[in-house]
C-alpha atoms as one frame of an Amber mdcrd trajectory, in Angstrom:
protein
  84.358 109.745  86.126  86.748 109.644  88.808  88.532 106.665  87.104  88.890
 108.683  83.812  90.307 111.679  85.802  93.414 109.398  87.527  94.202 106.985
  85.060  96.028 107.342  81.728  93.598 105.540  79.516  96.588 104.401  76.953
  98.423 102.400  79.958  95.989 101.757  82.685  98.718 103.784  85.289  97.967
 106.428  87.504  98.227 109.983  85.439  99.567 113.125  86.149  96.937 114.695
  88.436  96.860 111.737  90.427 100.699 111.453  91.257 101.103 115.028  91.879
  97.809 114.263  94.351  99.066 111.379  96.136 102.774 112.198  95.856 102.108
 115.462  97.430 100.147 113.568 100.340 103.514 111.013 100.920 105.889 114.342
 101.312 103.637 116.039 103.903 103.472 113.123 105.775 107.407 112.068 105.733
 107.825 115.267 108.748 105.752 112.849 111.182 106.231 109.756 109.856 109.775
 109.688 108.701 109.824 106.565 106.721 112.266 107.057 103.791 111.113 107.583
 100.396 112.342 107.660  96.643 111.064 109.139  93.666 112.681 107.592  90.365
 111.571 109.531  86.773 112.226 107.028  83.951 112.641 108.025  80.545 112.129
 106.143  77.235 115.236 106.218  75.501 115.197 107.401  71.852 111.125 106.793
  72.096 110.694 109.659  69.029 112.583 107.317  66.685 110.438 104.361  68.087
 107.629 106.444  66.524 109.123 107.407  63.576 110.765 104.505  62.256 108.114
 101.547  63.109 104.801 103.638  63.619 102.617 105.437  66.816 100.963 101.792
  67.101 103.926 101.035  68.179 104.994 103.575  70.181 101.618 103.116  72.085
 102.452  98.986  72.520 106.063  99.747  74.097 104.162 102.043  76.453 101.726
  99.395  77.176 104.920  97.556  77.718 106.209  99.485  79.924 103.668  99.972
  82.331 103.155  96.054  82.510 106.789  95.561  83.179 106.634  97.676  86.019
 103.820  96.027  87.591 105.112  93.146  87.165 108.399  94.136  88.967 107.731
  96.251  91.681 105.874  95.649  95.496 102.374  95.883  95.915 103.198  99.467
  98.205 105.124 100.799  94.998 103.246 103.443  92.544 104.089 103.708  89.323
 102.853 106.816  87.277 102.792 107.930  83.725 104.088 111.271  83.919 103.513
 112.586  80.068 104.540 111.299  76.715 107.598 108.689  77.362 107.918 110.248
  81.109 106.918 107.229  84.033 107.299 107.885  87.834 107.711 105.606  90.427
 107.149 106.734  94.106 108.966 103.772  96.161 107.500 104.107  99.352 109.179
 102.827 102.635 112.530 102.751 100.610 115.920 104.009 100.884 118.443 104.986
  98.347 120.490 101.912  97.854 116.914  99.680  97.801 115.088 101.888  95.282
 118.553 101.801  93.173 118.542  97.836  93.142 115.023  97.876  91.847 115.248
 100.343  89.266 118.430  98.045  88.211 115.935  95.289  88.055 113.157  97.566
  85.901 116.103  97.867  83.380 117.134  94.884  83.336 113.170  93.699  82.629
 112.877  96.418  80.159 116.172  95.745  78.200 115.554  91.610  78.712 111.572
  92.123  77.139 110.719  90.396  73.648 110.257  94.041  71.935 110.548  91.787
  68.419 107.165  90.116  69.510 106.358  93.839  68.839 108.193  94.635  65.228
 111.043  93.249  63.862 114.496  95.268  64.932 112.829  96.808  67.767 114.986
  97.258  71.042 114.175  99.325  74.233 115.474 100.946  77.149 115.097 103.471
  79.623 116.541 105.684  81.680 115.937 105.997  85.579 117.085 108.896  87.489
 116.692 107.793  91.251 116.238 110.549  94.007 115.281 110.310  97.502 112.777
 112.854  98.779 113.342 114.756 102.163 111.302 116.113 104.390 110.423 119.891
 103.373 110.438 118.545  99.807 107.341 119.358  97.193 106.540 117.599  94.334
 108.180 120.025  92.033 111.608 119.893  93.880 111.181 116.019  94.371 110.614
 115.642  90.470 113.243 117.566  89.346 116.326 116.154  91.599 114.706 112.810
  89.747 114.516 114.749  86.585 118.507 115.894  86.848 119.647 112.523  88.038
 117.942 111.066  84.857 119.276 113.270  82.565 123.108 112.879  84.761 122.395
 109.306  83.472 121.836 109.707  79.949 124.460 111.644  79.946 127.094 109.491
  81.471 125.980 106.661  79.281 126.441 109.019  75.395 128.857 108.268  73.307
 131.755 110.642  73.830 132.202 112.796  70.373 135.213 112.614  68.955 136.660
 115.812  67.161 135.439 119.258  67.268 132.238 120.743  66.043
């Protein structure tokens, strides 16, 4: 029962409750322990139109997808999450800023270098990571939404400036 209660069942990660547990846990003990730590939030880019245009089966396999690309590229120490919906969080333990950023490069490289055809024809994903390092004093709230606004700083910087006025 305790397995059902701290694991998504669609991905096999961590959930919710057991993040905010554990996460919670890491911050309390960065006052005495003082080891860095970063929290990145990673979004799945334009995920609705993944389950509009091919199906929800398929919206559930690029999860699946997801969740095996990062275990497959992050440390053993590392803990991956799935937040809600298209929402993933990875607490990066023992890591400071400019680490954690080179391995969320690598998680979208992974994600963008995947074979999502293997999945359904014309299917490409990405993601984007917003990357913030926690402080001491920090909750999980706070910590999750300076990840939270960095992610969204990022999809931002990458849209397509309009053109024109409204």
């Amino acid at each position: 029962f305790e397995k059902l209660a701290m694991e998504d069942a669609l991905t096999g990660l961590p959930n919710r409750r057991r993040l905010e547990s554990e996460l919670s846990a890491w911050l309390a003990a960065l006052v005495d322990v003082g080891d860095p730590m970063c929290v990145a939030l990673i979004d799945v880019d334009r995920f609705k139109e993944v389950n509009d245009h091919h199906s929800h089966n398929v919206g559930d396999a690029v999860l699946k997808s997801i969740a095996q690309i990062f275990r497959q590229g992050l440390r053993d120490h590392d803990f991956p999450a799935r937040l809600a919906g298209d929402e993933f969080v990875i607490v990066l333990r023992g890591t400071r800023l400019e680490a954690a950023l080179d391995i969320c490069v690598r998680l979208g490289e992974a994600t963008r270098a995947f074979d999502w055809q293997s999945i359904t024809d014309g299917l490409n994903v990405t993601i984007s990571i917003g990357l913030a390092q926690a402080a001491p004093g920090d909750s999980v709230e706070a910590v999750l939404a300076k990840s939270d606004a960095a992610m969204y700083a990022e999809k931002a910087a990458r849209a397509p400036q309009k053109l024109g006025r409204e």
